Tab-separated table of C-alpha atoms in Angstrom:
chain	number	residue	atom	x	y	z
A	116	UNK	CA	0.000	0.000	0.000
A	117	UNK	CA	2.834	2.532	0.378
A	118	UNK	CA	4.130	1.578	-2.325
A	119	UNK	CA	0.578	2.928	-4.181
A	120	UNK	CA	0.340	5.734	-2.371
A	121	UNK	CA	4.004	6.837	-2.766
A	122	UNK	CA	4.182	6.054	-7.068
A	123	UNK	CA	0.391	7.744	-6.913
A	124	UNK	CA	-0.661	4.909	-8.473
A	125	UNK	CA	-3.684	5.057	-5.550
A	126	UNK	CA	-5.183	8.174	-3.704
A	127	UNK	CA	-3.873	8.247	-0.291
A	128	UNK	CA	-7.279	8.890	2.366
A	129	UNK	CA	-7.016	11.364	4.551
A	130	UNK	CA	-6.406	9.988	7.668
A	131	UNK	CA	-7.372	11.468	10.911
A	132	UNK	CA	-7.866	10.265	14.747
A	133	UNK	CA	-11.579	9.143	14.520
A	134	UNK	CA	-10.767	7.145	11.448
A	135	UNK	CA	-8.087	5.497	13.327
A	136	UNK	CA	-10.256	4.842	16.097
A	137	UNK	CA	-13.171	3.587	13.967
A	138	UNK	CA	-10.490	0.736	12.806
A	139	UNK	CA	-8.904	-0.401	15.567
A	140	UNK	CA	-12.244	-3.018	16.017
A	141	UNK	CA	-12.052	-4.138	12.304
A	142	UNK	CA	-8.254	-4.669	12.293
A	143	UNK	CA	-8.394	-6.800	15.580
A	144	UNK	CA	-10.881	-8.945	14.186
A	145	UNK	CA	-8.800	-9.206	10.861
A	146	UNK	CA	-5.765	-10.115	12.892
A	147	UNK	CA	-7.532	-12.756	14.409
A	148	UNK	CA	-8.511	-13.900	11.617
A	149	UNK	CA	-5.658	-14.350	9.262
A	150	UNK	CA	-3.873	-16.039	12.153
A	151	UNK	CA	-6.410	-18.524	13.098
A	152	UNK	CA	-6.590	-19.403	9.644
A	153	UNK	CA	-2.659	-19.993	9.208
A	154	UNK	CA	-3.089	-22.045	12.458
A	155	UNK	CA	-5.753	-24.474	10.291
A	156	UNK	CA	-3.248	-24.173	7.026
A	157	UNK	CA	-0.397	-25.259	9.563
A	158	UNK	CA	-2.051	-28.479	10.497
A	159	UNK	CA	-4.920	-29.551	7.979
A	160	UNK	CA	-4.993	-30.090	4.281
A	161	UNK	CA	-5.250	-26.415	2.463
A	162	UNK	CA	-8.495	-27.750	0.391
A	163	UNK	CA	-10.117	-29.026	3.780
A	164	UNK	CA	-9.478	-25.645	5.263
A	165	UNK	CA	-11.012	-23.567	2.276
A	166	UNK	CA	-13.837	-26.460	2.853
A	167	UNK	CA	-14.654	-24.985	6.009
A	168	UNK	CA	-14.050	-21.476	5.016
A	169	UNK	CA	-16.584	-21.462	3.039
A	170	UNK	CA	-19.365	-21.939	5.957
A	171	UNK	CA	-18.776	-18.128	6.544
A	172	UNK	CA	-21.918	-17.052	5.343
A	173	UNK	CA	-23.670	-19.309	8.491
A	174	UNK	CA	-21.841	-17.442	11.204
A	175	UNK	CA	-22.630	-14.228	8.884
A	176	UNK	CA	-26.529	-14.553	9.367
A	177	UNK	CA	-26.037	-16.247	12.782
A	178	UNK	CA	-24.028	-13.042	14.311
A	179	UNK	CA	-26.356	-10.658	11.994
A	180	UNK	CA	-29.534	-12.101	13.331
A	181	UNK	CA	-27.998	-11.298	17.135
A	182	UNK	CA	-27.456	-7.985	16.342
A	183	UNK	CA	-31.342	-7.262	14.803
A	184	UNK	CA	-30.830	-7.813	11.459
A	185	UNK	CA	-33.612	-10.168	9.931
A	186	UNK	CA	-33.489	-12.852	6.654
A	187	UNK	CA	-35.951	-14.229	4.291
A	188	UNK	CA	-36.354	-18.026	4.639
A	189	UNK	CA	-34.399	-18.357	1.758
A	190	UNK	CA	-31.109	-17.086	2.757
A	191	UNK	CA	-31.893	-19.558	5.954
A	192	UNK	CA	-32.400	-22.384	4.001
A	193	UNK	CA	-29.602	-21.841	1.915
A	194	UNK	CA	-26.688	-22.187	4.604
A	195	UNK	CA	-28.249	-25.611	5.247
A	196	UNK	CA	-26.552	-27.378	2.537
A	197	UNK	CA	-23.531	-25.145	3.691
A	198	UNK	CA	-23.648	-27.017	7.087
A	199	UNK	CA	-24.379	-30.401	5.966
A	200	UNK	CA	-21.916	-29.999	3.511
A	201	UNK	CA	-18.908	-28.921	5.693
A	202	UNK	CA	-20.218	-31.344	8.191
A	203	UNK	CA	-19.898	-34.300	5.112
A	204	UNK	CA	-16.245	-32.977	4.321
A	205	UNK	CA	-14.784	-33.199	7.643
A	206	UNK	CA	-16.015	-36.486	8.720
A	207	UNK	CA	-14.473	-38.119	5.778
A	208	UNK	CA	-11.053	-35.535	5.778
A	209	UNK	CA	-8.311	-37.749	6.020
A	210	UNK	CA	-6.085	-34.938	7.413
A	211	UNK	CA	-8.616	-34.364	10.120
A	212	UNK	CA	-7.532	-32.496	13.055
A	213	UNK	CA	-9.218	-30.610	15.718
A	214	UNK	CA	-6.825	-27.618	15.890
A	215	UNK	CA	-7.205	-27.437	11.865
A	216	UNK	CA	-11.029	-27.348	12.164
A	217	UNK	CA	-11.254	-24.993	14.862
A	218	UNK	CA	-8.212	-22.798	13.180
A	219	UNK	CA	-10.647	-22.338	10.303
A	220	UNK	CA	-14.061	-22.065	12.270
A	221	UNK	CA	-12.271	-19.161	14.628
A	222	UNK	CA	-11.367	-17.819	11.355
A	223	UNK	CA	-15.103	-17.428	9.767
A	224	UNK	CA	-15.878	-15.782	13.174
A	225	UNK	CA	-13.022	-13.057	12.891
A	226	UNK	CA	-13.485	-12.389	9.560
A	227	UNK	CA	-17.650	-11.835	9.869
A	228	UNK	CA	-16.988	-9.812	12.984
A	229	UNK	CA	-14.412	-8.011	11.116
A	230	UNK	CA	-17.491	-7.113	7.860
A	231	UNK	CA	-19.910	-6.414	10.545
A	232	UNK	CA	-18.070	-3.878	12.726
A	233	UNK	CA	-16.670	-2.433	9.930
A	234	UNK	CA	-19.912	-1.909	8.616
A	235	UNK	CA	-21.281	-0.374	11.989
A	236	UNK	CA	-18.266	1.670	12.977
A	237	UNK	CA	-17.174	3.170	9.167
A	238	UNK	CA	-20.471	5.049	8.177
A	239	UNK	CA	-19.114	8.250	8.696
A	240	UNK	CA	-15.947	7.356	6.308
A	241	UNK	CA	-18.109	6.481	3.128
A	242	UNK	CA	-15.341	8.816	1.167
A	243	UNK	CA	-12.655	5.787	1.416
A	244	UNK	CA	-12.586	3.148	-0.803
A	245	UNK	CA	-12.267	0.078	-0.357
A	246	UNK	CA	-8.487	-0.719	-1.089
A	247	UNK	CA	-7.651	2.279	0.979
A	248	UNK	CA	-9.797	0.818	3.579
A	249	UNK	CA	-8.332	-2.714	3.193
A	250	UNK	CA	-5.028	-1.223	2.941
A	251	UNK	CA	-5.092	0.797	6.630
A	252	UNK	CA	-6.611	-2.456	8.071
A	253	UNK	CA	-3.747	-4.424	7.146
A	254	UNK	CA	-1.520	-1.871	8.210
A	255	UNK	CA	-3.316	-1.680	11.953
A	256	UNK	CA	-3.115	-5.313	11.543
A	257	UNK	CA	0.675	-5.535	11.446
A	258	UNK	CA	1.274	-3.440	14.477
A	259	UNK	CA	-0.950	-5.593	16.525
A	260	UNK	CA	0.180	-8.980	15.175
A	261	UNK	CA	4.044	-8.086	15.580
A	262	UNK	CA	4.328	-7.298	19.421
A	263	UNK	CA	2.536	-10.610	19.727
A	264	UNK	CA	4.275	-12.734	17.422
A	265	UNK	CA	7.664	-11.533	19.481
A	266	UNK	CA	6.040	-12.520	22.557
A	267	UNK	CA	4.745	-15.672	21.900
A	268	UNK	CA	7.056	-17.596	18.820
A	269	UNK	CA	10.182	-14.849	19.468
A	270	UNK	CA	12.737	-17.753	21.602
A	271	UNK	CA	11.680	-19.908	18.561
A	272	UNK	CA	12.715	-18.019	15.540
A	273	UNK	CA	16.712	-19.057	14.960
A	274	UNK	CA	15.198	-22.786	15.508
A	275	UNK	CA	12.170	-22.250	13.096
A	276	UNK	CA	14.481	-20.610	10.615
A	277	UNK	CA	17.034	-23.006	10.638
A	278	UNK	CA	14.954	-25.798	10.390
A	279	UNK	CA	12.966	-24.009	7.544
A	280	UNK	CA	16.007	-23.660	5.882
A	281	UNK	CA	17.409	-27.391	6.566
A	282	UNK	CA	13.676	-28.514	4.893
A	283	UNK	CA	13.964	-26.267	1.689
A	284	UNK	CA	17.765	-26.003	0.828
A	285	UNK	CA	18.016	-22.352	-0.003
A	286	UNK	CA	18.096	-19.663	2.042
A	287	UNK	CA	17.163	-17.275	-1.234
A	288	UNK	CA	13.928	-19.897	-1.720
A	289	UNK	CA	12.392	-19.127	1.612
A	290	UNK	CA	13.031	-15.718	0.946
A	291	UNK	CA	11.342	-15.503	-2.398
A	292	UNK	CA	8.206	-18.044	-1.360
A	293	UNK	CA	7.543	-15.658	1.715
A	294	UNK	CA	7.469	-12.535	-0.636
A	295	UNK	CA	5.612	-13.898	-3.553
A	296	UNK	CA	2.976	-15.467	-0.913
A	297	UNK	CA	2.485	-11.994	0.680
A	298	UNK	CA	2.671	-9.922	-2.876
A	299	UNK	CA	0.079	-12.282	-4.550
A	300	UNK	CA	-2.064	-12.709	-1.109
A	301	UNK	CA	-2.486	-8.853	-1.303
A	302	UNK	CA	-3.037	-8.491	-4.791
A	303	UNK	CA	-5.943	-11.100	-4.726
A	304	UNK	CA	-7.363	-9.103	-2.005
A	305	UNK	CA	-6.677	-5.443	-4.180
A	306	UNK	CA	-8.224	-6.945	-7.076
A	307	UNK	CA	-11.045	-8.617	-4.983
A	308	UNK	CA	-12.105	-4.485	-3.663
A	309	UNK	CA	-11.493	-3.386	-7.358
A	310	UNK	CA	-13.841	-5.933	-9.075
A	311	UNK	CA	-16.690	-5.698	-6.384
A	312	UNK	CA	-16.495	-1.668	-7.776
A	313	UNK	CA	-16.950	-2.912	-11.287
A	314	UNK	CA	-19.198	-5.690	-11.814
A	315	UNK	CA	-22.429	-6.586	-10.249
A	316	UNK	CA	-23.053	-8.818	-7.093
A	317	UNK	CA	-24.451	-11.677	-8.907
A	318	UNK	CA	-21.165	-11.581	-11.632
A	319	UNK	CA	-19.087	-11.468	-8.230
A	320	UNK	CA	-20.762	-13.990	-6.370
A	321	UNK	CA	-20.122	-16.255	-8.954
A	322	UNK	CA	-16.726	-15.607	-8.970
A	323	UNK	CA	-15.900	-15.883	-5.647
A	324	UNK	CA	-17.581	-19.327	-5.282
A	325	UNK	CA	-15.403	-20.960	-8.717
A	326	UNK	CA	-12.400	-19.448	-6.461
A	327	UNK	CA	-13.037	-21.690	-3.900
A	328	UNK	CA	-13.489	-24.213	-6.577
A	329	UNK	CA	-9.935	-23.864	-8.521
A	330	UNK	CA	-8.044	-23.266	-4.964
A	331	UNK	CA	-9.307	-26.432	-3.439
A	332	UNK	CA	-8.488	-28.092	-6.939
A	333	UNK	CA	-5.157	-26.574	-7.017
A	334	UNK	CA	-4.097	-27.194	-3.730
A	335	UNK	CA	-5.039	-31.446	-4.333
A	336	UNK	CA	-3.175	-31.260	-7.672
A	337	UNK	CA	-0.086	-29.684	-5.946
A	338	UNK	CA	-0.143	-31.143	-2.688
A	339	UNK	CA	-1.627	-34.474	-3.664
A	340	UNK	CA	-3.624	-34.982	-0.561
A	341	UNK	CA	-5.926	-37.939	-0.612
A	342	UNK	CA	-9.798	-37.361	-1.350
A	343	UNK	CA	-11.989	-39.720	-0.851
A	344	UNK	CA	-15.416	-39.412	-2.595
A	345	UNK	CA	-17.585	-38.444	0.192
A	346	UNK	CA	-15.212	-35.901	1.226
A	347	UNK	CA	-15.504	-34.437	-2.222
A	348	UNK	CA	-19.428	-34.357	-2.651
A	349	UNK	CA	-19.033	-33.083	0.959
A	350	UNK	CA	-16.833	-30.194	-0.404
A	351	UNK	CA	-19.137	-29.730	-3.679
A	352	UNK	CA	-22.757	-29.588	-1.347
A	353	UNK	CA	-20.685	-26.632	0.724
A	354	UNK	CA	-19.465	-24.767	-2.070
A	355	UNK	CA	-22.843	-24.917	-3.989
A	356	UNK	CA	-24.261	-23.964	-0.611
A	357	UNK	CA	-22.056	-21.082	-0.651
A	358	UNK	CA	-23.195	-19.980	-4.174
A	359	UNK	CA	-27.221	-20.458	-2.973
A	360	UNK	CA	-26.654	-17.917	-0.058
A	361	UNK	CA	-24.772	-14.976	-2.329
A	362	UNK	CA	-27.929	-15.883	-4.826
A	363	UNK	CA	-30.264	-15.448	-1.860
A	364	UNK	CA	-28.268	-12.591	-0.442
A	365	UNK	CA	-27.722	-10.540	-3.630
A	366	UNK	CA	-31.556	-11.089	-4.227
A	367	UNK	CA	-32.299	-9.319	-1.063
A	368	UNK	CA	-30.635	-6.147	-1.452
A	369	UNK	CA	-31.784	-5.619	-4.223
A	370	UNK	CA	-35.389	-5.832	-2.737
A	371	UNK	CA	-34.338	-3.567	-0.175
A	372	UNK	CA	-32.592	-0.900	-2.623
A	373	UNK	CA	-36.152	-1.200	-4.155
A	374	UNK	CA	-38.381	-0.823	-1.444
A	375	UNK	CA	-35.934	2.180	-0.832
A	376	UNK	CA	-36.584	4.035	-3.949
A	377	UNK	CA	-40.270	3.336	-3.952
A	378	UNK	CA	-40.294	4.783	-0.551
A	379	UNK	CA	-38.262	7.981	-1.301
């Protein structure tokens, strides 16, 4: 993000101390997030973890629905598939571990925590986009994560490196793998803010679920982790799940945004 703000290659917000404020909540719940899900990464199969992922939407309309906001029956019936779905994939996960499945299920709740206080606390900062908003987030993010990861992994660092190193070979290959994973993790999240600006819900939707799709395909063609069959109709019922709800979802704003205008 400095980088685009420096080469003016993206407006810099103006940042002042209630904006700050107003993301302190978001970033915490982003941090929490991210880690919890490199927690599940570090101990399940990637595919099983992007399995589980992909129940966000539940604990989106569960939290929601705690905090007043009310769905049709057909955004409720469409997690259920979601649920039965995840539920199919990790019974039959041959990687199967409790820390994984939690790693990823602590994950869902960060990141819907994360949507929904934004949401709430960033009303009065409609003038930001959404890559500078993303951008500030990650940036909060860093100073929260860093003091921690000293604290809690620092006496383990030399040992983890070393034994990083002795597993890949080169020094210059951990280097480059850590770099490319964090350029390419932040440009799928840049490009993720500018599409959602330039094509409709329903085109976006539909994206998002066939990225679940090729990353869980991906990650069994390049890590070869078993499958068994249940495990994939388990992983296919969750995904299409997934794809119901933004159907469902995208349906009702738009019945709102009409009822809106009618109103007016």
């Amino acid at each position: 993000m400095l980088s685009l703000w420096s080469f003016k290659l993206q407006t810099p917000p103006k940042i002042t101390k209630p904006f700050i404020l107003a993301l302190l909540g978001p970033a915490l719940f982003h941090t929490i997030g991210h880690i919890s899900a490199c927690v599940s990464f570090s101990k399940v199969a990637v595919s099983f973890t992007h399995v589980i992922k992909s129940s966000e939407p539940v604990f989106s309309v569960i939290f929601s629905t705690f905090l007043g906001e009310s769905y049709p029956v057909s955004i409720w019936l469409s997690i259920l598939p979601i649920v039965f779905g995840c539920s199919l994939a990790a019974v039959t996960e041959v990687s199967f571990n409790l820390q994984g499945l939690w790693g990823a299920l602590i994950s869902n709740v960060g990141f819907v925590l994360r949507n929904i206080y934004s949401k709430k606390s960033l009303q009065s900062f409609k003038e930001v986009d959404g890559l500078n908003l993303y951008g500030w987030i990650s940036i909060i993010s860093f100073f929260y994560l860093f003091p921690v990861a000293c604290f809690v992994e620092g006496p383990q660092w030399v040992q983890g490196y070393h034994k990083a190193i002795e597993s890949i070979g080169n020094p210059m290959t951990l280097y480059i793998w850590v770099l490319i994973s964090g350029v390419f993790y932040h440009l799928y999240n840049q490009s993720s803010y500018q599409a959602l600006d330039e094509i409709s819900p329903l085109t976006f939707s539909v994206g998002n679920t066939m990225k679940r799709v090729v990353v869980i395909v991906a990650t069994v063609l390049v890590f070869r982790n078993p499958v068994r069959p249940l495990n994939a109709l388990g992983s296919a019922i969750a995904i299409f799940g997934t794809f119901l709800y933004s159907q469902a979802n995208a349906a009702q704003k738009a019945k709102k945004k009409l009822e809106g205008e009618k109103s007016s």
